[in-house]
Amino acid sequence: MIRVSIVGVTGYTGEELLRILSRHPNVEITGLYGRSSSGERYLRDLYPNFAYLNLKIEALDIKKITNNCDVVFLALPHAVSFEVIPSLIDASVKVIDLSADFRLNNPEVYEKWYKVNHTAKEYINQAVYGLPELNTYEIEKAALIANPGCYPTTVALGCAPAIKNGFVNLQGIVIDSKSGISGAGRKSAKEYFDSEHPNFRAYKIAGGHRHVPEIEQELSILSGEDVTISFTPHIMPVERGMLSTIYANLKKNVDTFEIIEKYKEFYKGRQFIKILDDDTMTGIKNVVNTNYCEISMQVDKRTNRLIIVSVIDNLVKGASGQAVQNMNIMFGLPESIGL
């Protein structure tokens, strides 16, 4: 059995991790840790639906974690993970970090976008970007996983085959993304439902969202050259689900069928990726509460653009489910077990 601890269990992603890991046949949950509720109550008092787990949410205790687990999931706010990761890695505990603290390869870029000093720069090179469909072999050997952001997951998976096959121009890519309110965190979700629901709005436009450098980094790695995008995120009046519509100018004279076939070839054997045929358009209803990414696309002959639609559940494939998928790979298990 894999001994697992979760730090930050009281947030959306922590709760989702608990839901998935509590039914994972190869996992024993040996510790739950929080900050706002540390030591105050049993798990069943916070989440009655987990009454069957006789566990208490405890104050963060690095020594206890390192003595009692093989892998720890960190579901902490940004700029907190690098305070605890060095001690965990140095104690040979595998870490899957769901924050952005180790996703960006350049610490100066991180500090620019997150407005904090990165105090664990020496561990950045040890981190593997945990997008299983693109980085399986690196994940297998990793001790530290930087779990991808939700928007970047939709975009990287949606764009990878088109970029690798040289179908699209890397300049002028436009990404229009919509997220369920849970993507903003439990506090923001409560404020939204209390004050403005139902509403549908854009936010942090014109390059103001912190996922921009992560998306550009991953598209640049895929292409081998610097990529600059236009990215506009939106909040939808639903709790969960994420849809990204990606517009890219074509470099080749290809039709929709040919591109779809290349996508299916690229993702052959990747069971959490579904490529739809050209007469079918995806939607979040197809993927909510699953670890799937579903992708549909059309060539717009009139404008010579490829339009890609990529959907996930932002709390599962966009966060906790992908984290468990990474754990499975790290410990030599089938990717889909527990998912």
GROMACS .gro file of C-alpha atoms in nm:
model
  339
    1MET     CA    1   0.000   0.000   0.000
    2ILE     CA    2   0.110   0.356  -0.072
    3ARG     CA    3   0.103   0.564   0.246
    4VAL     CA    4  -0.042   0.906   0.161
    5SER     CA    5  -0.077   1.238   0.342
    6ILE     CA    6  -0.275   1.541   0.226
    7VAL     CA    7  -0.178   1.891   0.337
    8GLY     CA    8  -0.452   2.148   0.282
    9VAL     CA    9  -0.750   1.916   0.295
   10THR     CA   10  -1.011   2.187   0.362
   11GLY     CA   11  -1.005   2.347   0.017
   12TYR     CA   12  -1.179   2.233  -0.302
   13THR     CA   13  -0.877   2.042  -0.433
   14GLY     CA   14  -0.804   1.888  -0.093
   15GLU     CA   15  -1.160   1.762  -0.065
   16GLU     CA   16  -1.146   1.621  -0.417
   17LEU     CA   17  -0.816   1.447  -0.339
   18LEU     CA   18  -0.975   1.292  -0.033
   19ARG     CA   19  -1.271   1.170  -0.236
   20ILE     CA   20  -1.047   1.001  -0.494
   21LEU     CA   21  -0.780   0.865  -0.261
   22SER     CA   22  -1.024   0.725  -0.006
   23ARG     CA   23  -1.148   0.475  -0.265
   24HIS     CA   24  -0.809   0.405  -0.426
   25PRO     CA   25  -0.733   0.032  -0.378
   26ASN     CA   26  -0.359   0.086  -0.338
   27VAL     CA   27  -0.367   0.378  -0.095
   28GLU     CA   28  -0.368   0.411   0.281
   29ILE     CA   29  -0.435   0.767   0.402
   30THR     CA   30  -0.202   0.813   0.699
   31GLY     CA   31  -0.243   1.184   0.765
   32LEU     CA   32  -0.460   1.488   0.696
   33TYR     CA   33  -0.326   1.834   0.767
   34GLY     CA   34  -0.477   2.178   0.742
   35ARG     CA   35  -0.420   2.533   0.854
   36SER     CA   36  -0.751   2.706   0.927
   37SER     CA   37  -0.899   2.394   1.086
   38SER     CA   38  -0.581   2.240   1.223
   39GLY     CA   39  -0.646   2.025   1.528
   40GLU     CA   40  -0.996   2.161   1.571
   41ARG     CA   41  -1.215   1.874   1.457
   42TYR     CA   42  -1.247   1.532   1.311
   43LEU     CA   43  -1.285   1.502   0.937
   44ARG     CA   44  -1.642   1.381   0.978
   45ASP     CA   45  -1.734   1.712   1.146
   46LEU     CA   46  -1.614   1.911   0.847
   47TYR     CA   47  -1.724   1.667   0.577
   48PRO     CA   48  -2.008   1.440   0.700
   49ASN     CA   49  -1.990   1.247   0.373
   50PHE     CA   50  -1.649   1.117   0.488
   51ALA     CA   51  -1.780   0.986   0.819
   52TYR     CA   52  -1.640   0.641   0.737
   53LEU     CA   53  -1.287   0.781   0.763
   54ASN     CA   54  -1.200   0.809   1.131
   55LEU     CA   55  -0.933   1.071   1.075
   56LYS     CA   56  -0.853   1.401   1.238
   57ILE     CA   57  -0.726   1.711   1.059
   58GLU     CA   58  -0.401   1.796   1.236
   59ALA     CA   59  -0.159   2.085   1.243
   60LEU     CA   60   0.119   2.058   0.988
   61ASP     CA   61   0.395   1.837   1.128
   62ILE     CA   62   0.684   1.771   0.887
   63LYS     CA   63   0.844   1.506   1.108
   64LYS     CA   64   0.519   1.311   1.140
   65ILE     CA   65   0.461   1.329   0.764
   66THR     CA   66   0.810   1.206   0.680
   67ASN     CA   67   0.782   0.916   0.925
   68ASN     CA   68   0.440   0.798   0.811
   69CYS     CA   69   0.400   0.846   0.436
   70ASP     CA   70   0.550   0.766   0.098
   71VAL     CA   71   0.396   1.057  -0.089
   72VAL     CA   72   0.240   1.382   0.020
   73PHE     CA   73  -0.008   1.592  -0.175
   74LEU     CA   74   0.022   1.966  -0.111
   75ALA     CA   75  -0.307   2.149  -0.176
   76LEU     CA   76  -0.183   2.478  -0.037
   77PRO     CA   77  -0.210   2.839  -0.154
   78HIS     CA   78   0.064   2.973  -0.380
   79ALA     CA   79   0.383   3.085  -0.204
   80VAL     CA   80   0.335   2.836   0.081
   81SER     CA   81   0.459   2.512  -0.075
   82PHE     CA   82   0.820   2.622  -0.109
   83GLU     CA   83   0.829   2.668   0.270
   84VAL     CA   84   0.773   2.295   0.331
   85ILE     CA   85   0.891   2.113   0.018
   86PRO     CA   86   1.267   2.124   0.090
   87SER     CA   87   1.223   1.934   0.419
   88LEU     CA   88   1.003   1.674   0.254
   89ILE     CA   89   1.229   1.616  -0.046
   90ASP     CA   90   1.540   1.599   0.174
   91ALA     CA   91   1.364   1.328   0.378
   92SER     CA   92   1.305   1.124   0.058
   93VAL     CA   93   0.928   1.172   0.061
   94LYS     CA   94   0.775   1.207  -0.285
   95VAL     CA   95   0.578   1.531  -0.327
   96ILE     CA   96   0.294   1.624  -0.560
   97ASP     CA   97   0.241   1.998  -0.536
   98LEU     CA   98  -0.090   2.137  -0.663
   99SER     CA   99   0.017   2.500  -0.631
  100ALA     CA  100   0.205   2.700  -0.895
  101ASP     CA  101   0.523   2.727  -0.688
  102PHE     CA  102   0.731   2.486  -0.899
  103ARG     CA  103   0.552   2.494  -1.235
  104LEU     CA  104   0.758   2.775  -1.387
  105ASN     CA  105   1.115   2.689  -1.483
  106ASN     CA  106   1.239   3.044  -1.438
  107PRO     CA  107   1.210   3.172  -1.079
  108GLU     CA  108   1.228   3.532  -1.199
  109VAL     CA  109   0.914   3.475  -1.407
  110TYR     CA  110   0.743   3.324  -1.103
  111GLU     CA  111   0.837   3.621  -0.885
  112LYS     CA  112   0.716   3.867  -1.149
  113TRP     CA  113   0.372   3.708  -1.182
  114TYR     CA  114   0.313   3.597  -0.822
  115LYS     CA  115   0.471   3.900  -0.653
  116VAL     CA  116   0.664   3.697  -0.394
  117ASN     CA  117   1.023   3.592  -0.345
  118HIS     CA  118   1.079   3.225  -0.431
  119THR     CA  119   1.277   3.084  -0.140
  120ALA     CA  120   1.339   2.732  -0.277
  121LYS     CA  121   1.489   2.808  -0.617
  122GLU     CA  122   1.738   2.523  -0.591
  123TYR     CA  123   1.450   2.271  -0.605
  124ILE     CA  124   1.294   2.404  -0.925
  125ASN     CA  125   1.520   2.193  -1.147
  126GLN     CA  126   1.410   1.881  -0.958
  127ALA     CA  127   1.043   1.943  -1.033
  128VAL     CA  128   0.874   1.764  -1.323
  129TYR     CA  129   0.573   1.927  -1.486
  130GLY     CA  130   0.304   1.669  -1.421
  131LEU     CA  131   0.111   1.649  -1.745
  132PRO     CA  132   0.103   1.268  -1.788
  133GLU     CA  133   0.011   1.257  -2.156
  134LEU     CA  134   0.320   1.461  -2.243
  135ASN     CA  135   0.574   1.382  -1.969
  136THR     CA  136   0.517   1.019  -1.866
  137TYR     CA  137   0.880   0.908  -1.855
  138GLU     CA  138   0.995   1.208  -1.654
  139ILE     CA  139   0.710   1.156  -1.406
  140GLU     CA  140   0.808   0.792  -1.352
  141LYS     CA  141   1.146   0.901  -1.213
  142ALA     CA  142   1.036   1.216  -1.031
  143ALA     CA  143   1.047   1.293  -0.660
  144LEU     CA  144   0.873   1.629  -0.699
  145ILE     CA  145   0.576   1.686  -0.929
  146ALA     CA  146   0.450   2.031  -1.018
  147ASN     CA  147   0.086   1.953  -1.089
  148PRO     CA  148  -0.032   2.167  -1.383
  149GLY     CA  149  -0.287   2.445  -1.361
  150CYS     CA  150  -0.637   2.382  -1.493
  151TYR     CA  151  -0.636   2.631  -1.781
  152PRO     CA  152  -0.287   2.522  -1.895
  153THR     CA  153  -0.402   2.158  -1.894
  154THR     CA  154  -0.683   2.230  -2.140
  155VAL     CA  155  -0.456   2.438  -2.363
  156ALA     CA  156  -0.147   2.215  -2.367
  157LEU     CA  157  -0.348   1.899  -2.435
  158GLY     CA  158  -0.560   2.080  -2.690
  159CYS     CA  159  -0.262   2.224  -2.879
  160ALA     CA  160   0.010   1.958  -2.852
  161PRO     CA  161  -0.073   1.746  -3.160
  162ALA     CA  162  -0.130   2.053  -3.379
  163ILE     CA  163   0.204   2.203  -3.275
  164LYS     CA  164   0.399   1.877  -3.300
  165ASN     CA  165   0.261   1.812  -3.651
  166GLY     CA  166   0.341   2.165  -3.765
  167PHE     CA  167  -0.020   2.247  -3.853
  168VAL     CA  168  -0.042   2.590  -3.692
  169ASN     CA  169   0.137   2.922  -3.685
  170LEU     CA  170   0.276   2.978  -3.336
  171GLN     CA  171   0.212   3.351  -3.351
  172GLY     CA  172  -0.135   3.491  -3.296
  173ILE     CA  173  -0.280   3.203  -3.092
  174VAL     CA  174  -0.596   3.320  -2.913
  175ILE     CA  175  -0.738   3.128  -2.616
  176ASP     CA  176  -1.088   3.194  -2.484
  177SER     CA  177  -1.147   2.992  -2.164
  178LYS     CA  178  -1.440   2.944  -1.929
  179SER     CA  179  -1.425   2.794  -1.580
  180GLY     CA  180  -1.670   2.688  -1.316
  181ILE     CA  181  -1.652   2.904  -1.005
  182SER     CA  182  -1.468   2.635  -0.805
  183GLY     CA  183  -1.158   2.720  -1.009
  184ALA     CA  184  -1.122   3.038  -0.805
  185GLY     CA  185  -1.114   2.854  -0.471
  186ARG     CA  186  -1.367   2.799  -0.195
  187LYS     CA  187  -1.356   3.155  -0.056
  188SER     CA  188  -1.406   3.317  -0.397
  189ALA     CA  189  -1.679   3.068  -0.484
  190LYS     CA  190  -1.872   3.158  -0.170
  191GLU     CA  191  -1.842   3.529  -0.249
  192TYR     CA  192  -1.964   3.465  -0.603
  193PHE     CA  193  -2.266   3.259  -0.501
  194ASP     CA  194  -2.348   3.502  -0.219
  195SER     CA  195  -2.323   3.823  -0.419
  196GLU     CA  196  -2.345   3.783  -0.796
  197HIS     CA  197  -2.473   3.441  -0.898
  198PRO     CA  198  -2.594   3.392  -1.166
  199ASN     CA  199  -2.339   3.585  -1.367
  200PHE     CA  200  -2.102   3.516  -1.656
  201ARG     CA  201  -1.802   3.746  -1.690
  202ALA     CA  202  -1.448   3.780  -1.812
  203TYR     CA  203  -1.173   3.859  -1.564
  204LYS     CA  204  -0.801   3.938  -1.560
  205ILE     CA  205  -0.800   4.011  -1.932
  206ALA     CA  206  -0.514   4.136  -2.152
  207GLY     CA  207  -0.255   3.902  -2.007
  208GLY     CA  208  -0.349   3.959  -1.645
  209HIS     CA  209  -0.402   3.596  -1.542
  210ARG     CA  210  -0.120   3.409  -1.366
  211HIS     CA  211  -0.164   3.104  -1.590
  212VAL     CA  212  -0.037   3.302  -1.892
  213PRO     CA  213   0.337   3.233  -1.830
  214GLU     CA  214   0.264   2.866  -1.760
  215ILE     CA  215   0.071   2.828  -2.087
  216GLU     CA  216   0.340   3.012  -2.283
  217GLN     CA  217   0.615   2.804  -2.121
  218GLU     CA  218   0.452   2.472  -2.212
  219LEU     CA  219   0.363   2.574  -2.568
  220SER     CA  220   0.720   2.699  -2.610
  221ILE     CA  221   0.858   2.365  -2.490
  222LEU     CA  222   0.629   2.180  -2.732
  223SER     CA  223   0.733   2.397  -3.027
  224GLY     CA  224   1.097   2.464  -2.946
  225GLU     CA  225   1.053   2.838  -2.985
  226ASP     CA  226   0.908   3.125  -2.785
  227VAL     CA  227   0.528   3.148  -2.798
  228THR     CA  228   0.319   3.447  -2.694
  229ILE     CA  229  -0.057   3.403  -2.658
  230SER     CA  230  -0.370   3.610  -2.609
  231PHE     CA  231  -0.566   3.462  -2.318
  232THR     CA  232  -0.904   3.563  -2.178
  233PRO     CA  233  -1.054   3.364  -1.888
  234HIS     CA  234  -1.420   3.374  -1.787
  235ILE     CA  235  -1.626   3.260  -1.490
  236MET     CA  236  -1.934   3.050  -1.570
  237PRO     CA  237  -2.238   3.024  -1.338
  238VAL     CA  238  -2.169   2.656  -1.262
  239GLU     CA  239  -1.965   2.499  -0.982
  240ARG     CA  240  -1.721   2.295  -1.190
  241GLY     CA  241  -1.611   2.229  -1.546
  242MET     CA  242  -1.375   2.411  -1.784
  243LEU     CA  243  -1.386   2.478  -2.158
  244SER     CA  244  -1.111   2.639  -2.365
  245THR     CA  245  -1.165   2.747  -2.725
  246ILE     CA  246  -0.832   2.789  -2.903
  247TYR     CA  247  -0.789   2.975  -3.234
  248ALA     CA  248  -0.470   2.920  -3.436
  249ASN     CA  249  -0.386   3.016  -3.793
  250LEU     CA  250  -0.306   2.721  -4.019
  251LYS     CA  251   0.031   2.683  -4.192
  252LYS     CA  252  -0.076   2.388  -4.405
  253ASN     CA  253  -0.366   2.319  -4.639
  254VAL     CA  254  -0.532   2.047  -4.431
  255ASP     CA  255  -0.892   1.955  -4.358
  256THR     CA  256  -1.059   1.870  -4.028
  257PHE     CA  257  -1.053   1.495  -4.087
  258GLU     CA  258  -0.677   1.488  -4.144
  259ILE     CA  259  -0.611   1.685  -3.825
  260ILE     CA  260  -0.844   1.465  -3.620
  261GLU     CA  261  -0.663   1.154  -3.741
  262LYS     CA  262  -0.330   1.302  -3.633
  263TYR     CA  263  -0.477   1.386  -3.291
  264LYS     CA  264  -0.599   1.029  -3.248
  265GLU     CA  265  -0.258   0.898  -3.349
  266PHE     CA  266  -0.080   1.135  -3.110
  267TYR     CA  267  -0.295   1.029  -2.813
  268LYS     CA  268  -0.321   0.661  -2.902
  269GLY     CA  269  -0.329   0.455  -2.583
  270ARG     CA  270  -0.391   0.758  -2.360
  271GLN     CA  271  -0.718   0.655  -2.203
  272PHE     CA  272  -0.803   0.990  -2.044
  273ILE     CA  273  -0.799   1.173  -2.378
  274LYS     CA  274  -1.104   1.156  -2.603
  275ILE     CA  275  -1.085   1.298  -2.957
  276LEU     CA  276  -1.426   1.356  -3.113
  277ASP     CA  277  -1.510   1.322  -3.481
  278ASP     CA  278  -1.574   1.634  -3.684
  279ASP     CA  279  -1.953   1.621  -3.663
  280THR     CA  280  -1.950   1.627  -3.282
  281MET     CA  281  -1.875   1.918  -3.051
  282THR     CA  282  -1.774   1.864  -2.689
  283GLY     CA  283  -1.907   2.030  -2.375
  284ILE     CA  284  -1.835   2.025  -2.003
  285LYS     CA  285  -2.127   1.790  -1.932
  286ASN     CA  286  -1.925   1.515  -2.101
  287VAL     CA  287  -1.638   1.535  -1.850
  288VAL     CA  288  -1.763   1.672  -1.516
  289ASN     CA  289  -1.668   1.440  -1.226
  290THR     CA  290  -1.420   1.251  -1.447
  291ASN     CA  291  -1.048   1.267  -1.522
  292TYR     CA  292  -1.105   1.294  -1.897
  293CYS     CA  293  -1.000   1.567  -2.135
  294GLU     CA  294  -1.227   1.571  -2.438
  295ILE     CA  295  -1.120   1.755  -2.752
  296SER     CA  296  -1.311   1.853  -3.064
  297MET     CA  297  -1.200   2.070  -3.354
  298GLN     CA  298  -1.296   2.222  -3.686
  299VAL     CA  299  -1.101   2.387  -3.968
  300ASP     CA  300  -1.255   2.722  -4.059
  301LYS     CA  301  -1.174   2.736  -4.430
  302ARG     CA  302  -1.302   3.091  -4.462
  303THR     CA  303  -1.047   3.232  -4.214
  304ASN     CA  304  -0.786   2.954  -4.254
  305ARG     CA  305  -0.794   2.885  -3.880
  306LEU     CA  306  -0.800   2.572  -3.671
  307ILE     CA  307  -1.053   2.600  -3.388
  308ILE     CA  308  -0.993   2.358  -3.099
  309VAL     CA  309  -1.233   2.304  -2.808
  310SER     CA  310  -1.083   2.132  -2.503
  311VAL     CA  311  -1.287   2.047  -2.192
  312ILE     CA  312  -1.205   1.907  -1.848
  313ASP     CA  313  -1.338   1.904  -1.494
  314ASN     CA  314  -1.120   2.173  -1.337
  315LEU     CA  315  -1.116   1.992  -1.001
  316VAL     CA  316  -1.032   1.648  -1.143
  317LYS     CA  317  -0.819   1.651  -1.460
  318GLY     CA  318  -0.744   2.016  -1.383
  319ALA     CA  319  -0.619   1.942  -1.031
  320SER     CA  320  -0.675   1.645  -0.798
  321GLY     CA  321  -0.747   1.369  -1.050
  322GLN     CA  322  -0.438   1.458  -1.250
  323ALA     CA  323  -0.240   1.458  -0.924
  324VAL     CA  324  -0.354   1.101  -0.851
  325GLN     CA  325  -0.278   1.004  -1.212
  326ASN     CA  326   0.075   1.133  -1.150
  327MET     CA  327   0.101   0.934  -0.827
  328ASN     CA  328   0.001   0.617  -1.009
  329ILE     CA  329   0.277   0.670  -1.264
  330MET     CA  330   0.537   0.748  -0.995
  331PHE     CA  331   0.463   0.421  -0.815
  332GLY     CA  332   0.440   0.202  -1.126
  333LEU     CA  333   0.062   0.155  -1.117
  334PRO     CA  334  -0.182   0.169  -1.410
  335GLU     CA  335  -0.266   0.536  -1.469
  336SER     CA  336  -0.639   0.482  -1.435
  337ILE     CA  337  -0.647   0.295  -1.104
  338GLY     CA  338  -0.864   0.478  -0.853
  339LEU     CA  339  -0.984   0.715  -1.125
   0.00000   0.00000   0.00000
